[in-house]
Amino acid sequence: MKTNIMILRYIKKHIIFFIVIVFLILIIPISYIILDNSSSANQFIFSNVINPYNPLENKKINNPIKDLEIQNDQNEWKDPRGIFPIFAFNLPEKSKNLTGSLKVIEKGGINIIINGNWGLMPEPYKIKTAFEQLGSSNLMWLPILATDCRDDFIYGNENDETNKDIRKYLNNFNGNYVYGWYLWDEPGNNRRSCTPLNFIPNDDYADINTMAKQIRTDSIFNKKLDFVNLFPSYWSGTPTAEAYEKYVDAFFSSQEYKPRLLCFDHYPFLKNEEGGFRQDFYSNLSIISEKSLQYDVPFWMIVLSSEHLNYRKTTFEDISMQVYSALAYGVKGIGYYLYSKCWEHVTYKSWILENYVDNPNVADSLHGPLFVPIKKLNQNIQSLGKVLTNLESVEIIHTSDYPNKQKDISKALFKKNQSNSFIKEILENEKSDTDSTILVGVFTNKIDSTSSGKYLLIVNKDVKANSSSTILLNKYYNLFKFDNKTGDSSLIDYSDKITLKLSPGSGELYYLK
C-alpha cells in the first residue's frame, strides 16, 4: 500500500515534467513543418514575434545616390527600341505553344512580357526557349528573378548567398530579347526566411541594392533595365499620403545607384461590397508623378485588367480610364495585370487574352471580348506615346473629386476665372446635375525649346457616360488636335475655346500655340 502511495506521489510530482517533455517532442517538429511550409505563419512569427524589424522605420534617408561612371550610361531609362513600353503580366497558364502565345500577345500591341508572379507560370526556362524560337520581333522579356526559396531564383532568398552573386542567373537570361530583369515586386515587407529558424531580419531595399549594384557596375548587364515595382499607396505599411512619400524616398535613398525608373501598381476598381472605386487613385498618381520629377526618372504604372480577390470585373472603359488618367499625369510606360488567361483555380477572371491563346492565325475577335478594343487602345497609346514621351507634366486639373470623392487632390481642383490660369472655365454641357468628370493633364515640351505652347491631354473619368465639354481659354490660340490612331497633329481652329465630346474613359490630346 505504501509503495502504491509513493508511486502516485511520484507521478503527481513529475506529471508536469512528463507533459512538457511530450509537448516539446510533438510541438517542435510540428512547428518546424508549419513554418517551413506556410509563408503566412512564417512571416507572422518571425516578423511580428521573434524579430519585429521594419526596414522603412529604421531606414536613414541620407544615402547619397551615386552617379554611374560607365561610359555612355544614362540614369533616365529610355526604351532601346524607341517605342512606348506597354507590358503585360503574364503568359497563358495552359498554353501548349509558348512561342505561339508570344505572337498572339505581340499582335495585341504588347511589347514587353513579364512571366507572371514568382516566375512560376510557366517556368522561365520554357519562356527562354520560346523567345529563342520567336525570331525577329519587337516583343521583349523581363524575366522575374524570383521563385519562393529556390536555388536558381533570387528574391525569395533574402538571407541566401544567391543575392550576393546573381551573375550566373543574368548570364543564363541575357539574350537580345531580354529587356532587363525584374528584381523585386512591392518591396517594404519583411519577407519570410527561406529556412524557418533563420532569425536575421531582412531589408528588402538592401537586397535590391545588392542585386542592382551587380547590374549597374557591369558594362554588359548595365545596358538593360534593373526593374523594381513599388507598392500602391493603399498598402497597409503606408496609411497616409505622407507615409507613402517617405516610402518612395526611402527606396531611392537606399540605392547606391539611382533607379532608372519609378514603377508602381494601383488597382482601383473594387467590388461594390468592398467600397467601389478607391479614393486614393489620383493621390497615388500625383505622388508618383511628383517623385518622378523630383528624382528625374520616368514612371510606369501597372493598371487593373482582371477580376480577382476583392477586385471586380473590369470593362474596356475601366481599363481605358486608368490608362488615360496615367497618361495625363505623365506616365511613360503602361502595364496590364493580368493580361492572359490563368490562375482560374484561385478565382482570377476576365482576362484580355482568353481564347486561342497560342494560335496567332485566328481572327483577333476570337481571342476574347477585350482583345480587339485593348489592341486598339494600345495602338493609341503607342501613337500618342511618341508625342508624350518628350513632354513634361507641369499641371494637373480636376473639375471635381469624382469618382468616389478622391482624397488629397484639393490643389488640383479647378477654380474658374483665376488670373494666373490659361483656362477661364470648364463647362460640361450635359451634366449640370451631376459631378463634373473632366481631368486635364498639362504638358510642355522639355526637348524642343522652340515649342513654347501647352499640350493638354483631356480625359473623361466617367466609365459609363459620354462627356460633352467646352474649355474656355484666356485668349485665342492656334488649336491643334492629335489623331489617336496616327499620333499626327492638325490645325483645327483659331479660337479661345475647345469643344469636345469624349466617350467613357477616353482622352484626347491638344496643342495650344
Short mmCIF file of C-alpha atoms in Angstrom, two decimals:
data_model
loop_
_atom_site.label_atom_id
_atom_site.label_comp_id
_atom_site.label_asym_id
_atom_site.label_seq_id
_atom_site.Cartn_x
_atom_site.Cartn_y
_atom_site.Cartn_z
CA MET A 1 0.00 0.00 0.00
CA LYS A 2 2.79 2.39 0.95
CA THR A 3 4.55 1.53 -2.31
CA ASN A 4 1.46 2.46 -4.37
CA ILE A 5 1.05 5.73 -2.49
CA MET A 6 4.69 6.58 -3.12
CA ILE A 7 4.30 5.78 -6.83
CA LEU A 8 1.23 8.01 -7.06
CA ARG A 9 3.02 10.83 -5.29
CA TYR A 10 5.99 10.43 -7.66
CA ILE A 11 3.71 10.54 -10.69
CA LYS A 12 1.87 13.62 -9.41
CA LYS A 13 5.14 15.31 -8.65
CA HIS A 14 6.59 14.68 -12.08
CA ILE A 15 3.50 14.64 -14.27
CA ILE A 16 4.01 18.26 -15.37
CA PHE A 17 7.58 17.42 -16.34
CA PHE A 18 6.42 14.46 -18.46
CA ILE A 19 3.69 16.58 -20.10
CA VAL A 20 6.23 19.25 -21.01
CA ILE A 21 8.60 16.65 -22.48
CA VAL A 22 5.83 15.06 -24.55
CA PHE A 23 4.62 18.52 -25.64
CA LEU A 24 8.09 19.53 -26.79
CA ILE A 25 8.60 16.25 -28.63
CA LEU A 26 5.39 16.90 -30.58
CA ILE A 27 5.34 20.67 -30.94
CA ILE A 28 8.88 21.29 -32.19
CA PRO A 29 8.65 19.16 -35.37
CA ILE A 30 5.05 20.26 -35.98
CA SER A 31 6.02 23.92 -35.64
CA TYR A 32 9.01 23.44 -37.93
CA ILE A 33 6.83 21.82 -40.60
CA ILE A 34 4.23 24.61 -40.36
CA LEU A 35 6.83 27.38 -40.55
CA ASP A 36 8.66 25.68 -43.40
CA ASN A 37 5.51 25.24 -45.48
CA SER A 38 3.37 28.25 -44.61
CA SER A 39 4.65 31.65 -45.72
CA SER A 40 1.88 33.39 -43.73
CA ALA A 41 2.75 31.62 -40.47
CA ASN A 42 6.46 32.08 -41.09
CA GLN A 43 6.18 35.79 -41.81
CA PHE A 44 3.85 36.41 -38.86
CA ILE A 45 6.03 34.60 -36.32
CA PHE A 46 9.39 35.91 -37.43
CA SER A 47 8.33 39.42 -38.48
CA ASN A 48 5.98 40.16 -35.61
CA VAL A 49 7.08 37.98 -32.69
CA ILE A 50 10.72 36.96 -32.92
CA ASN A 51 12.18 39.85 -34.87
CA PRO A 52 9.72 42.71 -35.50
CA TYR A 53 12.09 44.64 -37.77
CA ASN A 54 10.66 47.23 -40.13
CA PRO A 55 13.22 48.38 -42.72
CA LEU A 56 11.18 51.51 -43.50
CA GLU A 57 11.08 52.69 -39.90
CA ASN A 58 14.78 52.02 -39.48
CA LYS A 59 15.87 53.47 -42.82
CA LYS A 60 18.02 56.58 -42.70
CA ILE A 61 17.14 58.70 -45.71
CA ASN A 62 20.58 60.16 -46.24
CA ASN A 63 22.42 57.76 -48.51
CA PRO A 64 23.77 59.76 -51.48
CA ILE A 65 22.89 58.25 -54.84
CA LYS A 66 25.98 57.60 -56.91
CA ASP A 67 26.40 58.74 -60.46
CA LEU A 68 27.38 55.97 -62.81
CA GLU A 69 30.91 56.12 -64.12
CA ILE A 70 30.23 53.76 -67.02
CA GLN A 71 30.69 55.45 -70.37
CA ASN A 72 27.54 56.48 -72.27
CA ASP A 73 25.29 55.45 -69.42
CA GLN A 74 22.20 57.48 -68.63
CA ASN A 75 20.28 57.34 -65.37
CA GLU A 76 16.98 58.09 -67.08
CA TRP A 77 15.75 54.96 -68.81
CA LYS A 78 14.85 55.23 -72.49
CA ASP A 79 13.36 52.35 -74.37
CA PRO A 80 16.12 50.87 -76.56
CA ARG A 81 13.61 50.32 -79.39
CA GLY A 82 12.38 53.92 -79.30
CA ILE A 83 8.78 52.93 -78.60
CA PHE A 84 6.37 53.42 -75.71
CA PRO A 85 6.68 50.49 -73.26
CA ILE A 86 3.44 48.51 -72.97
CA PHE A 87 3.91 45.44 -70.83
CA ALA A 88 1.78 42.53 -69.70
CA PHE A 89 1.79 40.20 -66.78
CA ASN A 90 1.81 37.14 -67.93
CA LEU A 91 1.81 34.26 -70.37
CA PRO A 92 -1.23 31.96 -70.53
CA GLU A 93 -1.04 29.23 -67.94
CA LYS A 94 -2.31 26.49 -70.23
CA SER A 95 -0.51 27.36 -73.44
CA LYS A 96 0.62 24.36 -75.48
CA ASN A 97 2.86 26.52 -77.64
CA LEU A 98 4.54 29.42 -75.82
CA THR A 99 6.08 30.81 -79.00
CA GLY A 100 2.59 30.96 -80.48
CA SER A 101 1.37 32.74 -77.34
CA LEU A 102 4.14 35.32 -77.69
CA LYS A 103 3.00 36.01 -81.25
CA VAL A 104 -0.61 36.48 -80.12
CA ILE A 105 0.44 38.83 -77.33
CA GLU A 106 2.58 40.91 -79.65
CA LYS A 107 -0.31 41.04 -82.11
CA GLY A 108 -2.36 42.62 -79.30
CA GLY A 109 0.03 45.57 -79.02
CA ILE A 110 2.18 44.35 -76.11
CA ASN A 111 5.93 44.91 -76.46
CA ILE A 112 7.21 43.61 -73.09
CA ILE A 113 6.13 40.43 -71.33
CA ILE A 114 6.63 39.68 -67.64
CA ASN A 115 6.33 35.99 -66.84
CA GLY A 116 3.68 36.16 -64.15
CA ASN A 117 4.08 36.19 -60.39
CA TRP A 118 7.05 34.39 -58.87
CA GLY A 119 8.23 33.14 -62.26
CA LEU A 120 6.13 30.01 -61.82
CA MET A 121 3.60 30.12 -64.65
CA PRO A 122 5.14 28.87 -66.84
CA GLU A 123 8.73 28.22 -65.87
CA PRO A 124 11.25 30.83 -67.06
CA TYR A 125 13.42 28.27 -68.86
CA LYS A 126 10.48 27.38 -71.09
CA ILE A 127 9.94 31.07 -71.84
CA LYS A 128 13.60 31.43 -72.74
CA THR A 129 13.22 28.65 -75.32
CA ALA A 130 10.01 30.25 -76.65
CA PHE A 131 11.77 33.59 -77.22
CA GLU A 132 14.70 31.88 -78.90
CA GLN A 133 12.23 30.26 -81.30
CA LEU A 134 10.32 33.51 -81.87
CA GLY A 135 12.96 35.09 -84.08
CA SER A 136 12.77 38.73 -85.15
CA SER A 137 10.26 40.59 -83.00
CA ASN A 138 9.67 43.84 -81.13
CA LEU A 139 8.43 41.86 -78.14
CA MET A 140 10.94 41.62 -75.29
CA TRP A 141 11.05 39.93 -71.90
CA LEU A 142 11.52 40.99 -68.30
CA PRO A 143 12.37 37.74 -66.51
CA ILE A 144 11.47 37.75 -62.83
CA LEU A 145 14.42 36.89 -60.59
CA ALA A 146 12.11 35.11 -58.23
CA THR A 147 10.51 31.99 -57.00
CA ASP A 148 9.98 31.16 -53.39
CA CYS A 149 13.28 29.95 -51.92
CA ARG A 150 14.53 28.01 -54.93
CA ASP A 151 18.18 27.75 -55.80
CA ASP A 152 18.01 29.23 -59.31
CA PHE A 153 15.98 32.29 -58.36
CA ILE A 154 16.63 35.23 -56.22
CA TYR A 155 14.32 37.43 -54.25
CA GLY A 156 12.72 34.74 -52.12
CA ASN A 157 16.22 34.08 -50.81
CA GLU A 158 16.72 37.23 -48.75
CA ASN A 159 19.22 35.63 -46.42
CA ASP A 160 20.78 33.38 -49.03
CA GLU A 161 24.15 33.88 -50.68
CA THR A 162 22.42 33.85 -54.09
CA ASN A 163 21.61 37.55 -53.74
CA LYS A 164 25.29 38.37 -53.44
CA ASP A 165 26.13 36.87 -56.82
CA ILE A 166 23.39 36.85 -59.46
CA ARG A 167 25.74 36.83 -62.44
CA LYS A 168 25.13 33.18 -63.25
CA TYR A 169 21.40 33.84 -63.49
CA LEU A 170 21.90 37.02 -65.51
CA ASN A 171 24.17 35.20 -67.95
CA ASN A 172 21.54 32.48 -68.38
CA PHE A 173 18.84 35.06 -69.11
CA ASN A 174 20.59 37.72 -71.16
CA GLY A 175 19.58 37.12 -74.77
CA ASN A 176 18.93 40.00 -77.14
CA TYR A 177 15.20 39.52 -76.41
CA VAL A 178 15.74 40.30 -72.70
CA TYR A 179 14.65 43.85 -71.79
CA GLY A 180 16.09 43.65 -68.31
CA TRP A 181 15.45 41.83 -65.04
CA TYR A 182 12.58 42.16 -62.60
CA LEU A 183 14.43 42.41 -59.29
CA TRP A 184 11.59 42.87 -56.83
CA ASP A 185 7.85 43.23 -56.56
CA GLU A 186 6.40 45.53 -53.89
CA PRO A 187 9.36 45.93 -51.51
CA GLY A 188 8.72 47.04 -47.97
CA ASN A 189 7.51 43.91 -46.20
CA ASN A 190 9.62 41.60 -44.12
CA ARG A 191 9.71 38.57 -46.34
CA ARG A 192 9.78 35.12 -44.82
CA SER A 193 13.09 33.40 -44.25
CA CYS A 194 13.93 30.55 -46.56
CA THR A 195 14.72 28.45 -43.50
CA PRO A 196 12.30 28.71 -40.56
CA LEU A 197 14.98 29.15 -37.89
CA ASN A 198 16.89 31.98 -39.54
CA PHE A 199 16.45 34.95 -37.21
CA ILE A 200 18.33 37.50 -39.32
CA PRO A 201 15.99 40.38 -40.23
CA ASN A 202 15.86 41.19 -43.90
CA ASP A 203 15.67 44.58 -45.56
CA ASP A 204 14.04 44.48 -49.00
CA TYR A 205 15.74 47.68 -50.10
CA ALA A 206 19.18 46.41 -49.08
CA ASP A 207 18.60 43.22 -51.07
CA ILE A 208 17.54 45.26 -54.10
CA ASN A 209 20.66 47.38 -53.77
CA THR A 210 22.83 44.25 -53.60
CA MET A 211 21.40 42.97 -56.87
CA ALA A 212 21.10 46.31 -58.68
CA LYS A 213 24.72 47.18 -57.92
CA GLN A 214 25.87 43.99 -59.66
CA ILE A 215 23.95 45.02 -62.78
CA ARG A 216 24.80 48.72 -62.81
CA THR A 217 28.55 48.19 -62.35
CA ASP A 218 28.80 45.67 -65.18
CA SER A 219 29.46 47.03 -68.68
CA ILE A 220 27.26 44.33 -70.29
CA PHE A 221 24.40 43.92 -67.83
CA ASN A 222 24.20 47.69 -67.34
CA LYS A 223 22.74 48.12 -70.82
CA LYS A 224 19.50 46.53 -69.65
CA LEU A 225 16.90 47.55 -67.08
CA ASP A 226 17.02 46.65 -63.39
CA PHE A 227 13.30 46.80 -62.69
CA VAL A 228 11.51 47.21 -59.35
CA ASN A 229 7.77 47.68 -58.79
CA LEU A 230 6.63 49.54 -55.65
CA PHE A 231 3.51 49.10 -53.54
CA PRO A 232 0.43 51.28 -54.16
CA SER A 233 -0.49 53.92 -51.60
CA TYR A 234 -3.20 51.72 -50.07
CA TRP A 235 -0.56 49.28 -48.80
CA SER A 236 -1.04 48.81 -45.06
CA GLY A 237 2.53 49.96 -44.41
CA THR A 238 1.73 53.48 -45.66
CA PRO A 239 -1.54 54.57 -44.01
CA THR A 240 -1.19 58.23 -45.09
CA ALA A 241 -0.05 60.12 -48.17
CA GLU A 242 2.91 61.45 -46.17
CA ALA A 243 3.93 57.92 -45.19
CA TYR A 244 3.75 56.85 -48.83
CA GLU A 245 6.01 59.73 -49.88
CA LYS A 246 8.55 58.60 -47.28
CA TYR A 247 8.24 55.05 -48.61
CA VAL A 248 9.23 56.21 -52.10
CA ASP A 249 12.01 58.43 -50.73
CA ALA A 250 13.34 55.52 -48.66
CA PHE A 251 13.59 53.41 -51.81
CA PHE A 252 15.67 55.98 -53.67
CA SER A 253 17.87 56.83 -50.69
CA SER A 254 18.64 53.15 -50.06
CA GLN A 255 20.13 52.62 -53.51
CA GLU A 256 23.75 53.35 -54.31
CA TYR A 257 22.80 53.77 -57.97
CA LYS A 258 19.73 55.82 -58.79
CA PRO A 259 16.85 53.67 -60.05
CA ARG A 260 16.31 54.28 -63.75
CA LEU A 261 12.56 54.48 -63.45
CA LEU A 262 9.80 54.51 -60.86
CA CYS A 263 7.04 51.90 -61.23
CA PHE A 264 4.01 51.15 -59.08
CA ASP A 265 0.75 49.24 -59.30
CA HIS A 266 -2.66 50.54 -58.28
CA TYR A 267 -5.92 48.64 -58.72
CA PRO A 268 -8.87 50.99 -58.08
CA PHE A 269 -11.95 49.01 -59.11
CA LEU A 270 -13.16 47.18 -56.01
CA LYS A 271 -16.32 45.13 -55.80
CA ASN A 272 -19.27 47.17 -54.52
CA GLU A 273 -19.29 45.44 -51.15
CA GLU A 274 -15.60 46.38 -50.79
CA GLY A 275 -16.24 50.11 -51.32
CA GLY A 276 -16.27 50.56 -55.09
CA PHE A 277 -13.65 52.86 -56.62
CA ARG A 278 -10.63 53.55 -54.38
CA GLN A 279 -10.42 57.08 -53.00
CA ASP A 280 -6.64 57.40 -53.33
CA PHE A 281 -6.22 56.55 -57.02
CA TYR A 282 -5.37 60.09 -58.12
CA SER A 283 -3.48 60.86 -54.92
CA ASN A 284 -1.21 57.90 -55.67
CA LEU A 285 -0.70 59.08 -59.24
CA SER A 286 0.08 62.58 -58.00
CA ILE A 287 2.74 61.42 -55.52
CA ILE A 288 4.44 59.16 -58.06
CA SER A 289 4.35 61.87 -60.73
CA GLU A 290 5.92 64.41 -58.35
CA LYS A 291 8.59 61.94 -57.22
CA SER A 292 9.33 61.14 -60.86
CA LEU A 293 10.05 64.82 -61.49
CA GLN A 294 11.95 65.20 -58.22
CA TYR A 295 14.31 62.31 -58.98
CA ASP A 296 14.35 62.97 -62.73
CA VAL A 297 13.32 59.46 -63.75
CA PRO A 298 10.30 58.36 -65.82
CA PHE A 299 7.49 56.47 -64.14
CA TRP A 300 5.48 53.45 -65.21
CA MET A 301 2.14 52.24 -63.91
CA ILE A 302 0.50 48.80 -63.75
CA VAL A 303 -3.28 49.02 -64.13
CA LEU A 304 -6.02 46.58 -63.19
CA SER A 305 -7.30 44.46 -66.07
CA SER A 306 -8.58 41.30 -64.37
CA GLU A 307 -11.10 40.28 -61.76
CA HIS A 308 -9.56 38.64 -58.68
CA LEU A 309 -9.78 38.69 -54.90
CA ASN A 310 -11.76 41.85 -53.97
CA TYR A 311 -11.37 43.45 -57.41
CA ARG A 312 -14.36 43.47 -59.74
CA LYS A 313 -14.51 42.53 -63.38
CA THR A 314 -13.04 45.33 -65.46
CA THR A 315 -14.69 46.62 -68.61
CA PHE A 316 -12.80 48.14 -71.53
CA GLU A 317 -13.86 51.58 -70.31
CA ASP A 318 -12.45 50.82 -66.85
CA ILE A 319 -9.08 49.91 -68.33
CA SER A 320 -9.08 52.86 -70.74
CA MET A 321 -9.88 55.31 -67.93
CA GLN A 322 -6.91 54.05 -65.88
CA VAL A 323 -4.59 54.29 -68.86
CA TYR A 324 -5.61 57.80 -69.98
CA SER A 325 -5.54 59.05 -66.39
CA ALA A 326 -1.98 57.77 -66.03
CA LEU A 327 -1.02 59.39 -69.35
CA ALA A 328 -2.48 62.70 -68.12
CA TYR A 329 -0.17 62.50 -65.10
CA GLY A 330 2.87 61.89 -67.32
CA VAL A 331 3.33 58.12 -67.27
CA LYS A 332 5.98 56.76 -69.66
CA GLY A 333 5.04 53.05 -69.55
CA ILE A 334 1.81 51.08 -69.04
CA GLY A 335 1.39 47.53 -67.75
CA TYR A 336 -1.66 45.22 -67.53
CA TYR A 337 -2.38 42.91 -64.60
CA LEU A 338 -3.43 40.37 -65.69
CA TYR A 339 -3.41 40.06 -69.44
CA SER A 340 -3.66 36.34 -70.26
CA LYS A 341 -5.95 33.61 -69.01
CA CYS A 342 -4.54 31.88 -65.95
CA TRP A 343 -4.90 31.11 -62.24
CA GLU A 344 -8.56 30.11 -62.53
CA HIS A 345 -8.09 27.82 -59.54
CA VAL A 346 -7.58 30.89 -57.34
CA THR A 347 -10.59 32.75 -58.85
CA TYR A 348 -8.83 35.01 -61.40
CA LYS A 349 -11.20 36.01 -64.23
CA SER A 350 -11.84 38.43 -67.11
CA TRP A 351 -8.58 38.40 -68.98
CA ILE A 352 -7.82 40.27 -72.19
CA LEU A 353 -6.42 37.15 -73.88
CA GLU A 354 -8.93 34.38 -73.13
CA ASN A 355 -9.19 32.01 -76.08
CA TYR A 356 -6.92 30.57 -78.76
CA VAL A 357 -4.11 31.73 -76.51
CA ASP A 358 -1.37 30.18 -78.64
CA ASN A 359 -2.82 30.48 -82.14
CA PRO A 360 -1.88 33.76 -83.88
CA ASN A 361 -3.65 32.75 -87.09
CA VAL A 362 -7.26 33.10 -85.91
CA ALA A 363 -9.26 36.32 -86.17
CA ASP A 364 -8.47 38.83 -83.42
CA SER A 365 -12.07 38.81 -82.20
CA LEU A 366 -11.81 35.12 -81.29
CA HIS A 367 -9.17 35.77 -78.63
CA GLY A 368 -11.73 37.32 -76.27
CA PRO A 369 -14.17 40.25 -76.00
CA LEU A 370 -11.49 42.67 -74.72
CA PHE A 371 -8.69 41.66 -77.06
CA VAL A 372 -9.66 43.89 -80.02
CA PRO A 373 -10.57 47.04 -78.03
CA ILE A 374 -7.40 46.76 -75.91
CA LYS A 375 -5.38 46.21 -79.08
CA LYS A 376 -6.81 49.49 -80.43
CA LEU A 377 -6.11 51.20 -77.10
CA ASN A 378 -2.50 50.00 -77.28
CA GLN A 379 -2.23 51.41 -80.79
CA ASN A 380 -3.47 54.75 -79.46
CA ILE A 381 -1.01 54.65 -76.56
CA GLN A 382 1.80 53.92 -78.99
CA SER A 383 0.76 56.74 -81.34
CA LEU A 384 0.30 59.34 -78.62
CA GLY A 385 3.30 57.96 -76.76
CA LYS A 386 5.74 59.22 -79.37
CA VAL A 387 4.49 62.72 -78.51
CA LEU A 388 4.03 62.29 -74.75
CA THR A 389 7.46 60.73 -74.24
CA ASN A 390 9.09 64.11 -74.96
CA LEU A 391 6.69 66.09 -72.78
CA GLU A 392 6.94 67.03 -69.13
CA SER A 393 3.95 67.29 -66.82
CA VAL A 394 3.54 70.83 -65.42
CA GLU A 395 -0.01 70.84 -64.07
CA ILE A 396 -2.95 68.57 -63.26
CA ILE A 397 -6.52 69.88 -63.31
CA HIS A 398 -9.59 68.05 -61.95
CA THR A 399 -13.03 69.59 -62.33
CA SER A 400 -14.26 67.64 -59.27
CA ASP A 401 -13.25 64.91 -56.84
CA TYR A 402 -15.13 62.37 -58.97
CA PRO A 403 -15.12 59.38 -58.73
CA ASN A 404 -15.96 58.48 -55.12
CA LYS A 405 -14.62 61.69 -53.53
CA GLN A 406 -10.94 61.36 -54.34
CA LYS A 407 -8.63 62.29 -51.46
CA ASP A 408 -5.63 64.64 -51.44
CA ILE A 409 -6.33 66.34 -54.80
CA SER A 410 -7.56 69.69 -53.48
CA LYS A 411 -4.63 71.55 -55.05
CA ALA A 412 -5.60 70.18 -58.47
CA LEU A 413 -9.28 71.12 -58.30
CA PHE A 414 -10.15 73.71 -60.93
CA LYS A 415 -11.14 77.24 -59.92
CA LYS A 416 -12.60 79.35 -62.69
CA ASN A 417 -11.53 82.87 -63.67
CA GLN A 418 -8.15 82.71 -61.95
CA SER A 419 -5.78 85.43 -63.16
CA ASN A 420 -2.80 83.07 -63.38
CA SER A 421 -4.60 80.32 -65.32
CA PHE A 422 -4.79 79.94 -69.07
CA ILE A 423 -8.20 78.27 -68.63
CA LYS A 424 -11.12 80.53 -67.68
CA GLU A 425 -13.78 77.89 -67.22
CA ILE A 426 -14.63 74.26 -67.98
CA LEU A 427 -18.25 73.58 -68.87
CA GLU A 428 -19.84 70.17 -69.18
CA ASN A 429 -22.95 70.88 -71.18
CA GLU A 430 -24.98 67.77 -70.48
CA LYS A 431 -24.16 67.26 -66.82
CA SER A 432 -25.50 70.20 -64.85
CA ASP A 433 -26.97 67.93 -62.13
CA THR A 434 -24.04 65.55 -61.69
CA ASP A 435 -20.38 65.66 -60.73
CA SER A 436 -18.04 67.01 -63.36
CA THR A 437 -15.76 64.26 -64.67
CA ILE A 438 -13.02 66.06 -66.61
CA LEU A 439 -9.30 65.60 -65.94
CA VAL A 440 -6.72 67.73 -67.78
CA GLY A 441 -3.01 66.95 -67.87
CA VAL A 442 -0.94 69.98 -68.91
CA PHE A 443 2.48 69.46 -70.52
CA THR A 444 5.34 71.37 -72.07
CA ASN A 445 7.97 70.13 -74.48
CA LYS A 446 11.17 69.55 -72.49
CA ILE A 447 13.29 68.77 -75.56
CA ASP A 448 12.20 71.30 -78.19
CA SER A 449 12.76 74.78 -76.71
CA THR A 450 11.12 76.38 -79.77
CA SER A 451 7.84 74.67 -78.89
CA SER A 452 6.56 77.16 -76.33
CA GLY A 453 2.90 76.17 -76.37
CA LYS A 454 0.94 73.94 -74.00
CA TYR A 455 -0.19 70.37 -74.55
CA LEU A 456 -3.49 69.30 -72.97
CA LEU A 457 -4.49 65.67 -72.51
CA ILE A 458 -8.19 65.87 -71.66
CA VAL A 459 -9.74 62.78 -70.07
CA ASN A 460 -13.30 61.69 -69.26
CA LYS A 461 -13.11 59.93 -65.88
CA ASP A 462 -16.66 58.60 -66.25
CA VAL A 463 -16.57 54.95 -67.39
CA LYS A 464 -20.28 54.79 -68.24
CA ALA A 465 -21.31 58.06 -69.93
CA ASN A 466 -20.02 60.42 -72.62
CA SER A 467 -18.80 63.87 -71.61
CA SER A 468 -19.62 66.87 -73.77
CA SER A 469 -17.34 69.69 -72.67
CA THR A 470 -16.25 73.21 -73.53
CA ILE A 471 -12.97 74.58 -72.20
CA LEU A 472 -12.87 78.39 -72.28
CA LEU A 473 -9.32 79.79 -72.65
CA ASN A 474 -7.85 83.12 -71.56
CA LYS A 475 -7.02 84.16 -75.14
CA TYR A 476 -7.09 82.96 -78.72
CA TYR A 477 -4.75 80.11 -79.70
CA ASN A 478 -3.99 78.08 -82.76
CA LEU A 479 -5.59 74.80 -81.72
CA PHE A 480 -4.04 71.54 -82.89
CA LYS A 481 -5.55 68.12 -82.25
CA PHE A 482 -3.61 64.87 -82.31
CA ASP A 483 -5.05 61.84 -84.06
CA ASN A 484 -5.13 58.99 -81.53
CA LYS A 485 -4.60 56.43 -84.28
CA THR A 486 -1.62 58.03 -86.03
CA GLY A 487 -0.21 60.47 -83.49
CA ASP A 488 -0.19 63.22 -86.14
CA SER A 489 -1.49 66.69 -85.32
CA SER A 490 -3.57 69.02 -87.46
CA LEU A 491 -4.76 72.60 -87.04
CA ILE A 492 -8.46 72.58 -86.20
CA ASP A 493 -9.21 76.18 -85.26
CA TYR A 494 -8.01 79.58 -84.12
CA SER A 495 -10.16 80.06 -81.06
CA ASP A 496 -10.43 80.81 -77.36
CA LYS A 497 -12.29 77.58 -76.59
CA ILE A 498 -12.03 73.84 -77.08
CA THR A 499 -15.28 71.95 -77.63
CA LEU A 500 -15.12 68.18 -77.47
CA LYS A 501 -17.11 65.05 -76.79
CA LEU A 502 -15.31 62.21 -75.03
CA SER A 503 -16.51 58.64 -74.85
CA PRO A 504 -16.40 56.89 -71.46
CA GLY A 505 -12.89 56.53 -70.06
CA SER A 506 -11.21 58.07 -73.11
CA GLY A 507 -8.90 61.01 -73.75
CA GLU A 508 -7.84 63.47 -76.45
CA LEU A 509 -4.53 65.34 -76.88
CA TYR A 510 -4.45 69.01 -77.97
CA TYR A 511 -1.71 71.57 -78.55
CA LEU A 512 -2.23 75.28 -77.89
CA LYS A 513 0.14 77.54 -79.82
#
